[in-house]
XYZ file of C-alpha atoms in Angstrom:
711
model
C 23.147 23.358 25.621
C 19.394 21.476 25.947
C 17.402 24.471 26.731
C 13.362 23.773 28.390
C 10.773 25.887 27.180
C 9.035 27.355 30.505
C 4.984 26.922 30.053
C 3.221 30.528 29.197
C 0.270 31.142 31.166
C -2.474 32.749 28.921
C -1.897 36.281 29.455
C 1.240 36.188 29.341
C 1.088 34.684 26.257
C -1.166 37.386 24.130
C 0.765 40.470 25.902
C 4.153 38.996 24.541
C 5.782 41.494 22.333
C 3.299 42.427 20.691
C 0.986 44.426 23.128
C 3.800 46.530 24.762
C 3.289 50.027 23.665
C 6.751 51.758 23.334
C 7.287 55.458 22.605
C 6.112 56.516 19.235
C 8.360 58.151 16.665
C 7.628 61.386 17.779
C 6.725 62.806 21.491
C 3.895 64.629 20.508
C 1.595 61.847 18.847
C -0.349 59.211 21.013
C 0.609 56.168 21.473
C -1.786 53.418 19.772
C -4.175 53.035 22.339
C -4.951 56.765 22.694
C -8.350 58.893 21.968
C -8.756 58.970 17.801
C -6.858 61.728 15.937
C -8.475 63.885 13.374
C -6.868 63.637 9.866
C -3.168 65.096 9.649
C -3.082 68.312 8.499
C 0.381 66.703 6.781
C -2.125 64.827 4.534
C -2.055 65.431 1.146
C -4.670 66.250 -1.488
C -4.166 63.162 -3.114
C -5.036 61.075 0.061
C -8.697 63.158 0.358
C -11.545 60.976 0.743
C -13.350 60.720 -2.647
C -17.042 62.481 -2.638
C -19.370 60.832 -0.761
C -21.323 58.369 -2.386
C -24.415 56.494 -0.802
C -23.347 53.811 1.197
C -26.252 51.070 2.475
C -25.195 49.965 6.293
C -24.942 46.336 7.552
C -26.427 45.403 10.726
C -24.777 43.163 13.422
C -27.407 40.517 14.492
C -25.672 38.415 16.422
C -26.964 39.245 19.925
C -30.375 38.371 18.784
C -29.644 35.984 16.038
C -27.494 33.582 17.552
C -30.044 32.079 19.957
C -27.671 30.190 22.260
C -24.647 32.952 23.041
C -22.643 35.058 20.545
C -19.427 34.977 22.151
C -17.252 32.326 21.944
C -13.922 31.373 24.208
C -11.316 30.571 22.066
C -7.815 32.809 21.135
C -8.415 31.457 17.441
C -12.425 30.736 16.729
C -13.490 29.672 13.010
C -15.741 30.685 11.149
C -17.508 28.407 8.539
C -20.533 29.369 6.087
C -22.250 26.004 4.384
C -25.489 23.972 4.265
C -24.960 20.960 6.508
C -28.914 20.027 6.248
C -29.120 20.988 2.503
C -32.359 22.638 3.391
C -31.492 25.553 1.186
C -30.273 28.047 3.646
C -26.351 28.611 5.444
C -25.669 27.126 8.443
C -22.710 28.627 10.917
C -19.879 26.224 12.373
C -17.546 28.307 15.312
C -15.246 26.660 17.403
C -13.935 26.941 21.063
C -11.569 25.855 23.276
C -10.924 23.052 25.545
C -13.648 22.796 27.923
C -16.146 24.753 25.676
C -18.428 23.292 23.164
C -18.077 24.268 19.740
C -21.495 25.771 17.822
C -23.136 24.360 14.811
C -25.683 27.027 14.352
C -28.897 25.743 12.431
C -30.865 28.704 10.347
C -34.012 28.697 11.449
C -35.253 30.409 8.283
C -36.492 33.305 10.326
C -33.484 35.266 10.698
C -32.030 33.492 13.891
C -29.650 30.398 14.145
C -30.207 27.534 17.072
C -27.146 25.701 18.218
C -27.225 22.242 17.545
C -23.878 20.975 17.804
C -24.668 18.249 20.732
C -27.783 16.842 18.913
C -25.368 16.372 15.533
C -22.461 15.299 17.866
C -20.117 17.937 16.496
C -19.571 19.828 20.108
C -16.131 18.588 20.463
C -16.135 19.244 24.383
C -12.528 18.384 24.943
C -10.891 19.460 21.865
C -8.609 22.504 21.705
C -10.331 23.226 18.327
C -9.067 26.029 15.702
C -9.731 26.139 11.849
C -12.674 24.017 10.079
C -13.648 23.242 6.523
C -16.940 21.806 5.060
C -16.184 19.251 1.858
C -18.432 16.650 0.648
C -15.285 14.098 0.671
C -17.655 10.819 0.155
C -19.660 12.736 -2.875
C -23.317 11.718 -0.905
C -24.456 15.328 -1.610
C -23.881 16.590 1.751
C -21.075 18.096 3.559
C -18.706 16.524 5.575
C -16.738 18.409 8.402
C -12.669 18.665 9.260
C -12.320 20.784 12.222
C -8.701 20.868 13.248
C -7.310 21.779 17.144
C -3.843 23.462 18.571
C -2.049 23.077 21.730
C -3.189 24.400 24.822
C -2.450 27.457 26.093
C 0.176 27.363 29.048
C 0.768 23.769 29.318
C 4.198 23.825 28.009
C 3.368 20.458 25.913
C 4.175 20.457 22.488
C 3.127 17.607 20.252
C 5.409 15.071 20.410
C 4.122 14.840 24.309
C 0.871 13.446 22.601
C 2.293 10.276 20.973
C 2.797 8.177 24.165
C 0.453 5.008 25.611
C 0.325 6.652 29.354
C -2.887 8.706 30.581
C -1.204 12.215 30.435
C -0.441 12.042 26.756
C -3.822 10.215 25.592
C -5.540 13.478 27.371
C -3.424 15.513 25.198
C -3.981 13.603 22.489
C -7.398 14.118 23.142
C -7.219 17.802 22.982
C -4.960 18.438 20.362
C -6.390 16.076 17.272
C -7.935 16.910 14.707
C -11.447 15.612 13.632
C -13.102 14.852 10.901
C -16.734 13.895 10.692
C -19.183 12.467 8.124
C -22.317 14.289 7.484
C -25.112 11.410 7.920
C -27.714 13.378 5.952
C -30.060 13.444 8.636
C -28.868 16.374 11.073
C -25.948 14.173 12.501
C -22.588 13.660 12.048
C -20.300 10.324 12.493
C -16.687 11.058 14.084
C -14.411 8.880 11.567
C -11.207 10.525 12.432
C -9.195 6.990 13.975
C -10.858 5.085 10.672
C -10.005 7.590 8.274
C -6.029 8.562 9.058
C -5.159 5.790 11.616
C -1.886 6.532 12.824
C -1.695 9.505 10.419
C -4.142 11.613 12.301
C -2.964 15.153 12.683
C -1.841 16.362 16.434
C 0.194 19.430 15.119
C -1.285 22.925 15.526
C -3.608 23.359 13.052
C -4.848 26.788 11.874
C -6.707 26.686 8.555
C -7.537 23.823 6.095
C -8.863 23.335 2.697
C -10.193 20.913 0.392
C -9.561 20.446 -3.806
C -9.221 17.714 -5.946
C -5.626 17.772 -6.277
C -4.907 14.492 -8.777
C -8.398 14.557 -10.370
C -9.906 11.777 -9.538
C -13.264 13.187 -8.293
C -12.483 12.979 -4.698
C -11.708 15.853 -2.622
C -8.461 15.824 -0.521
C -7.508 17.876 2.257
C -4.697 19.999 3.134
C -4.140 21.226 6.720
C -1.952 24.042 7.504
C -0.420 23.738 11.009
C 1.107 26.897 12.700
C 3.048 26.172 16.386
C 1.678 25.375 19.406
C 0.674 28.869 21.511
C 3.408 28.375 23.935
C 5.867 28.729 21.815
C 3.836 31.459 19.354
C 6.922 34.031 19.852
C 8.478 36.288 17.168
C 11.309 37.963 19.250
C 13.544 35.643 18.988
C 16.058 33.822 16.353
C 14.430 30.317 16.790
C 11.118 30.648 15.205
C 9.315 26.788 15.705
C 6.798 25.794 13.421
C 4.890 22.332 12.590
C 4.711 20.687 9.441
C 1.319 20.635 7.198
C -0.482 17.539 5.946
C -1.312 16.540 2.586
C -4.398 13.633 2.983
C -5.467 12.373 -0.313
C -8.402 10.959 -0.443
C -8.521 6.856 -1.475
C -12.509 7.057 -2.157
C -13.629 5.329 0.879
C -13.242 7.825 3.373
C -9.666 6.838 3.870
C -6.786 9.187 3.371
C -3.188 8.898 2.621
C -0.877 11.385 4.474
C 1.878 12.348 1.572
C 2.981 15.965 2.574
C 6.593 15.130 2.356
C 6.217 12.869 -1.030
C 4.034 15.665 -2.563
C 6.444 18.208 -1.768
C 3.906 20.280 0.582
C 5.033 19.776 3.798
C 7.313 22.831 4.719
C 10.340 23.683 5.019
C 13.522 25.925 7.024
C 12.447 29.365 7.428
C 14.468 32.158 5.998
C 16.154 34.135 8.815
C 19.319 36.359 8.267
C 21.388 38.580 10.146
C 22.162 41.919 9.205
C 25.066 40.924 7.090
C 22.442 38.210 5.348
C 24.130 35.025 6.658
C 21.585 32.571 7.585
C 20.791 32.331 11.594
C 21.735 28.477 12.132
C 21.402 26.253 14.880
C 22.850 22.880 15.254
C 21.626 19.352 16.628
C 24.110 18.439 18.632
C 23.159 14.719 18.304
C 23.176 14.184 14.659
C 25.439 17.250 13.855
C 22.223 18.757 10.987
C 22.117 22.563 11.060
C 18.684 24.465 10.400
C 17.952 28.179 9.446
C 16.221 29.746 12.338
C 15.070 26.622 13.888
C 17.062 25.178 17.393
C 16.622 21.863 17.860
C 17.232 21.780 21.371
C 14.764 23.498 22.570
C 12.480 21.230 24.710
C 8.774 21.091 25.785
C 7.758 20.269 29.443
C 7.840 16.531 29.130
C 11.416 16.977 27.795
C 10.301 16.540 24.211
C 11.722 18.209 21.352
C 9.729 21.187 20.731
C 8.165 22.111 16.877
C 9.536 21.637 13.604
C 12.234 23.106 11.245
C 9.063 24.710 9.344
C 6.872 28.000 8.898
C 4.005 28.759 10.772
C 1.384 28.290 8.535
C -1.820 30.973 8.809
C -4.106 30.468 5.544
C -4.147 27.874 2.893
C -5.991 28.484 -0.400
C -6.408 25.885 -3.236
C -7.006 27.848 -6.956
C -6.174 27.433 -10.587
C -3.286 30.162 -10.827
C -2.295 29.637 -13.989
C -5.275 28.562 -15.902
C -4.108 24.907 -16.375
C -7.210 23.151 -15.127
C -5.797 22.169 -11.929
C -5.803 23.461 -8.329
C -2.444 24.966 -7.210
C -2.022 25.509 -3.860
C -0.833 28.913 -1.784
C 0.080 28.849 1.762
C 0.466 32.138 3.908
C 3.295 31.700 6.818
C 3.626 33.653 9.664
C 7.278 35.274 10.073
C 8.255 33.212 7.049
C 8.039 33.771 2.983
C 4.654 32.773 1.525
C 4.513 29.377 -0.538
C 3.491 28.904 -3.874
C 3.199 25.334 -5.258
C 2.058 24.582 -8.678
C 0.050 21.313 -9.148
C 2.153 18.849 -11.289
C 0.167 16.125 -10.069
C -0.713 12.798 -12.322
C -3.837 10.326 -11.323
C -3.169 8.678 -7.958
C 0.274 10.671 -7.366
C 0.303 14.472 -5.944
C 3.099 16.099 -6.575
C 3.557 20.394 -6.665
C 6.829 22.479 -7.686
C 7.684 25.280 -5.388
C 7.238 28.359 -7.428
C 6.854 31.399 -5.208
C 10.961 32.256 -5.689
C 10.565 32.142 -9.573
C 7.408 34.228 -9.468
C 8.920 36.970 -7.431
C 6.524 36.777 -4.592
C 8.557 35.087 -1.833
C 9.473 38.109 0.853
C 9.428 37.152 4.080
C 6.304 38.337 6.163
C 3.389 37.852 8.736
C 1.024 36.843 6.217
C -2.219 35.739 7.599
C -5.284 35.310 4.907
C -6.239 35.155 1.917
C -8.764 36.644 -0.494
C -9.201 35.474 -4.143
C -11.065 38.015 -6.192
C -10.798 39.619 -9.741
C -10.808 43.211 -8.171
C -9.337 45.268 -11.533
C -12.481 43.720 -13.783
C -9.547 41.751 -16.436
C -11.537 38.599 -15.993
C -8.437 36.504 -13.908
C -8.138 36.146 -10.636
C -6.103 38.350 -8.299
C -5.299 37.340 -4.518
C -4.833 39.561 -1.492
C -2.690 38.378 1.231
C -3.139 40.463 4.381
C -0.066 40.863 6.700
C 0.769 43.254 10.273
C 0.382 46.541 8.372
C 3.000 49.396 8.771
C 2.255 49.369 12.722
C 5.849 48.444 13.255
C 6.909 51.597 11.431
C 6.292 53.632 14.490
C 9.480 52.151 16.068
C 12.964 51.577 15.306
C 13.758 48.925 13.533
C 14.505 45.841 15.386
C 18.143 44.790 15.587
C 17.847 41.323 17.012
C 16.691 38.686 14.690
C 13.870 37.014 14.763
C 10.384 36.376 12.921
C 8.657 39.488 13.409
C 8.730 41.462 10.231
C 9.903 44.635 12.660
C 13.318 43.057 12.224
C 12.438 41.565 8.525
C 11.550 44.380 7.030
C 14.654 46.220 7.003
C 16.086 43.973 4.203
C 14.949 43.581 0.318
C 13.422 39.862 1.327
C 10.939 41.168 4.157
C 8.080 43.144 4.167
C 5.133 44.227 6.890
C 2.385 44.999 4.368
C 0.162 43.400 2.485
C 0.180 42.042 -1.100
C -2.172 42.660 -3.442
C -1.009 40.393 -6.261
C -2.638 41.461 -9.582
C -2.695 38.414 -11.702
C -1.295 39.164 -15.110
C -1.905 35.979 -16.791
C 0.377 32.645 -17.460
C 3.808 33.072 -18.176
C 6.635 31.051 -19.380
C 9.898 31.356 -16.959
C 13.309 29.529 -17.468
C 13.868 27.226 -15.422
C 10.311 27.531 -14.082
C 8.164 26.037 -17.138
C 4.648 28.094 -16.951
C 3.571 29.796 -14.072
C 1.141 32.545 -13.035
C 2.571 36.059 -13.215
C 1.906 38.462 -10.448
C 2.786 41.361 -9.416
C 2.561 42.912 -6.110
C 0.792 46.436 -6.585
C -0.412 47.186 -3.062
C 1.336 50.058 -2.641
C 0.500 51.809 -5.969
C -2.968 50.929 -5.382
C -5.311 54.007 -4.654
C -7.638 54.021 -1.930
C -9.577 56.955 -0.988
C -9.452 56.988 3.342
C -12.139 57.258 5.227
C -12.517 60.744 6.633
C -13.765 59.080 9.980
C -11.006 57.030 10.631
C -8.143 56.775 7.773
C -5.313 54.819 8.777
C -3.199 56.203 11.541
C 0.143 55.437 9.001
C -0.889 58.376 6.919
C -0.065 60.710 9.339
C 3.483 61.263 8.472
C 4.295 62.107 12.016
C 3.754 58.772 13.122
C 6.192 57.016 10.971
C 10.031 56.505 12.557
C 12.357 58.453 10.295
C 14.143 55.095 9.643
C 11.057 53.835 7.562
C 9.705 54.764 4.414
C 6.453 56.380 4.479
C 3.914 53.565 3.189
C 1.360 54.626 0.727
C -1.764 53.094 -1.262
C -3.334 50.273 -0.057
C 0.574 49.569 1.976
C -0.667 52.096 4.529
C -3.483 49.879 5.571
C -3.400 48.073 9.281
C -3.110 44.642 10.526
C -5.833 41.835 8.705
C -6.288 37.990 9.720
C -9.396 36.633 7.990
C -10.464 38.704 4.289
C -12.625 38.120 1.995
C -13.489 39.460 -2.022
C -17.255 40.041 -2.359
C -19.493 42.093 -4.195
C -21.369 43.658 -1.649
C -23.703 45.925 -3.194
C -24.055 43.386 -6.265
C -22.690 46.228 -8.855
C -20.622 44.142 -10.771
C -17.575 45.379 -8.809
C -15.448 43.260 -6.589
C -15.082 44.716 -2.973
C -13.046 43.407 0.407
C -13.211 43.413 3.613
C -10.896 41.921 6.239
C -10.228 42.270 9.671
C -7.950 40.871 12.480
C -5.601 42.697 15.285
C -3.205 40.852 17.520
C -3.008 42.105 21.271
C -5.754 42.551 23.876
C -8.260 45.136 23.009
C -7.317 48.877 24.620
C -3.671 48.058 24.557
C -2.024 46.688 21.451
C 0.910 47.750 19.094
C -1.570 46.099 16.677
C -5.249 47.733 16.590
C -7.124 47.399 13.539
C -10.994 47.035 13.719
C -11.652 45.935 10.315
C -11.379 47.847 6.918
C -14.401 47.599 3.832
C -13.266 48.817 0.805
C -15.667 49.625 -2.127
C -14.098 48.701 -5.554
C -14.160 50.569 -8.731
C -13.778 47.478 -10.870
C -10.798 49.377 -12.697
C -8.746 48.809 -9.818
C -9.045 51.500 -6.616
C -10.774 51.354 -3.599
C -12.826 53.661 -1.115
C -12.755 53.024 2.754
C -16.296 53.011 3.388
C -15.885 51.238 6.761
C -17.694 53.322 9.225
C -20.202 54.228 7.087
C -20.867 50.553 5.844
C -20.759 49.816 9.952
C -18.410 47.381 9.764
C -16.233 48.344 12.688
C -15.395 45.287 14.449
C -16.055 46.695 17.545
C -19.211 46.032 19.979
C -21.482 49.113 21.196
C -20.267 51.282 18.414
C -22.645 54.612 17.918
C -22.961 55.400 14.362
C -25.612 58.043 14.977
C -22.978 60.507 14.104
C -20.856 60.249 11.058
C -19.661 63.763 9.832
C -16.267 65.063 11.343
C -17.386 68.574 10.901
C -20.163 68.055 13.264
C -19.745 69.406 16.454
C -21.437 66.529 18.188
C -19.237 64.209 16.533
C -16.925 62.412 19.414
C -15.705 59.444 18.171
C -14.242 58.227 21.859
C -17.945 58.788 23.563
C -18.975 57.094 20.048
C -16.434 54.018 19.975
C -15.139 54.770 16.501
C -11.281 54.146 16.556
C -8.812 51.168 15.932
C -8.184 51.058 19.914
C -11.424 49.929 20.451
C -10.688 46.471 18.706
C -11.787 43.362 19.413
C -9.122 40.758 18.320
C -10.577 40.132 14.859
C -9.314 36.515 13.635
C -11.845 34.794 10.845
C -14.177 35.963 8.606
C -16.657 34.238 5.961
C -18.970 35.498 3.804
C -22.906 33.960 2.734
C -26.592 34.910 2.105
C -27.750 34.088 5.300
C -31.175 35.450 4.459
C -31.626 34.453 0.470
C -32.215 38.128 -0.275
C -29.148 38.025 -2.988
C -26.895 40.473 -0.876
C -23.890 38.676 0.803
C -23.774 38.654 4.917
C -20.153 38.478 6.614
C -19.580 36.335 9.585
C -16.995 37.015 12.192
C -14.794 36.304 15.042
C -12.625 37.665 17.557
C -10.097 36.138 20.470
C -11.242 35.842 24.015
C -8.515 36.657 26.748
C -7.274 39.544 28.220
C -9.044 43.214 27.265
C -7.169 46.349 28.879
C -9.541 47.972 31.407
C -8.692 51.703 31.695
C -10.747 52.055 34.894
C -8.919 49.527 36.804
C -5.912 49.834 34.594
C -5.182 45.832 34.297
C -5.848 43.565 32.180
C -9.460 41.604 32.456
C -10.929 38.360 30.984
C -13.400 38.602 28.202
C -14.741 36.166 25.818
C -14.741 36.820 21.919
C -17.914 38.189 20.203
C -18.871 36.673 17.098
C -20.381 39.309 14.516
C -23.199 38.790 11.974
C -23.419 41.280 9.395
C -26.313 41.605 7.370
C -26.016 43.265 4.860
C -28.859 46.466 4.242
C -29.471 45.182 0.695
C -30.459 47.864 -2.439
C -31.957 47.084 -5.773
C -29.513 46.107 -8.107
C -29.817 42.563 -9.460
C -27.787 39.398 -8.885
C -27.570 35.663 -9.642
C -26.624 32.759 -7.415
C -25.048 29.518 -8.669
C -24.842 26.280 -7.004
C -23.032 23.531 -8.912
C -23.438 19.912 -8.927
C -20.730 17.448 -10.006
C -21.559 14.205 -11.284
C -19.617 12.293 -8.657
C -22.798 13.116 -6.326
C -24.962 11.454 -9.156
C -23.586 8.854 -11.214
C -20.081 8.730 -9.956
C -18.261 10.295 -13.157
C -16.985 14.120 -13.759
C -16.199 16.428 -10.879
C -16.487 16.109 -7.209
C -20.523 16.589 -5.792
C -19.943 20.138 -4.693
C -18.078 21.155 -8.010
C -14.864 21.894 -5.939
C -12.421 23.780 -8.389
C -14.947 24.890 -10.941
C -14.578 28.116 -13.030
C -17.411 30.223 -13.959
C -17.314 33.493 -16.159
C -20.583 35.316 -16.351
C -21.116 37.990 -19.027
C -23.855 40.130 -18.591
C -24.322 44.469 -19.041
C -21.357 44.489 -21.348
C -18.787 42.719 -18.601
C -17.432 39.378 -17.838
C -16.798 37.968 -14.198
C -15.195 35.263 -13.123
C -15.236 33.556 -9.953
C -14.249 29.670 -8.624
C -15.570 27.522 -6.122
C -13.188 26.912 -3.369
C -13.731 24.841 0.054
C -11.199 27.001 2.432
C -11.406 30.402 2.179
C -8.889 32.246 4.602
C -7.687 32.244 8.071
C -9.700 29.528 10.162
C -12.510 30.205 7.972
C -14.539 29.015 4.951
C -17.043 30.947 2.658
C -20.306 29.571 1.267
C -19.516 27.392 -1.892
C -22.116 29.341 -3.984
C -21.536 31.501 -6.507
C -22.740 35.137 -5.976
C -22.767 37.482 -8.555
C -24.123 40.927 -8.725
C -25.754 42.304 -12.053
C -26.583 45.637 -11.634
C -28.979 47.081 -13.383
C -28.780 43.850 -15.832
C -32.341 41.641 -15.801
C -30.495 38.938 -17.209
C -27.329 37.071 -17.785
C -26.254 36.906 -21.132
C -24.457 33.956 -20.812
C -22.679 31.526 -18.268
C -19.738 29.212 -19.356
C -18.333 26.507 -17.072
C -14.985 24.704 -16.763
C -15.633 22.323 -14.251
C -12.699 20.357 -12.634
C -13.411 17.254 -15.133
C -12.119 19.594 -18.087
C -15.859 19.091 -19.273
C -17.183 22.247 -20.505
C -21.062 23.966 -20.450
C -22.191 26.631 -21.412
C -26.226 28.347 -20.635
C -27.498 32.144 -22.253
C -30.479 34.212 -21.535
C -30.476 33.491 -18.047
C -33.012 35.683 -15.741
C -31.756 37.544 -12.827
C -32.514 37.758 -9.018
C -32.428 33.586 -8.491
C -30.451 30.955 -6.840
C -29.722 28.445 -9.637
C -28.688 24.895 -9.440
C -26.600 23.797 -12.630
C -25.408 20.156 -12.394
C -22.330 19.219 -14.498
C -23.151 17.225 -17.840
C -22.671 13.884 -18.555
C -19.874 14.391 -20.951
């Protein structure tokens, strides 16, 4: 039978399935939106926080620094940190939904940012914008910008309804079509979307975008991760619609060929099995084709088929995971397995080989973002992929097949817990060739919990008896945007993530951000509250001692129930002091009001957390590829370059990437903390072109521009 999908209003969409507050595992335990609890008496000695050490706090300056407003109207707003005018400091791009202008915040150099999106031509008022990325696609020395868009909440229309020649189709296409802007170098941008892509403009629902030189020709290519129109973003049913992803290869003249299917990276049918392990199949009555987890008879409000038989991509990542010199592709899917593709491209031909199953990191989950960094100090790049976390273990397992990990986690092929994938170096596998060997060590990774706001899952009474009690990093909560960075410049990688789902104040996925300080050997300490990085407005941080009788977490708004529905996250050194700052966005939408016992509309606040700095030394590298100089070698922004830095008896490693995590993009600069070392012994660079370069005895505490050698 043909089924039509009824349009969903925005509030209903946000509340659906994930914002209910069912009875928890034990009746004496308050639900997720109850006042914060003290640490459980059942907490073991191994879960007790380590002795406190000094934590330099961040300060949220967004209300004062963002001169034209720090709140956005968008359920999925981006955060991009880049130097659009090449004046030496970082600017910000934040997206809004249709009817509201996007923000291009130009750094004024005095701690403030002025919105110049309209003057620069990137306001996109009619566009339902989502994720974005800044890449120098024409190698002229200025970062161009690709801005994704999503389906409009509540209109009941999917992308196929935007392909007609009638007025309604054209209006929908304007709202949900992605845009490409070339940077003119004079403060303005030119929209080149139609010329660049022709009939292949992406009108599926974009989430995150990344750039890389896929085939080694010196020109950056674009990969667009698509999720699904918001009206079909549900998980409590066996039909789990998605949208195919898109790979655009750069022809060197600002035109692009769409090759995702030929390259093997379009995406495929999701994994959805019944409790007996049989695929949940739907049949197309017209063709007889069967699809796992996708019902082709679902129609949108105009009668067009809704969705594709594919996963819902939240984040995309290019990095060289097998150390062979070219960028591999990782894809985080919501309600499906992650994709890992080895880059087997040759000049002029993009080709990728799927490897997630062979690598053993293909569990189905609600995968959200990516962070890449050497957290254990062994000179290779590890990967953190946030998931829903243990929130759903409060409830009994879901029996009905669906995309939510509350169902799939029952089986050995599914999980709700985060991945922390330790890189154990390249390995050769029978039938797969050379792959990156990664082991999930999240549940075995020690995290000293915050004595002020420990994860709720550490209270064993909160876990339903049919679920195992989570351990280590696996006990930590929901995440979307995430980043590895050295917050205190001690030479060890730290990690921050934020993210939650459902209306603030009444949600089954409350999460207010987590800042974990790394020790460089594979363990962490939760310093979120002391670092003042709660994704919550109006927090009172004046008393942070739980033993102090005046400490009142509810009055002080310290607790996950006060979360603001975090989404994108990016890092950059916004004031040039050598210490990395954080930029975060939050969803707009309904917020639960305890006084009225109802949902009220609210804009999503942006946070600009400025790092308090310190006495440790640092070095920031800006790499410049020769394609921007003489048309040879690596792309102008050196995307894909790998850097090894030796200082203070240790070696650190980073890679230049364009496109970082959920909806977001970190600065393309490489920032290294040096501790008490006043100089760097050696810098070794492997450029994407294959050229190698070494620098020795470099003084600390500077931003150093390095140009790729001629040969």
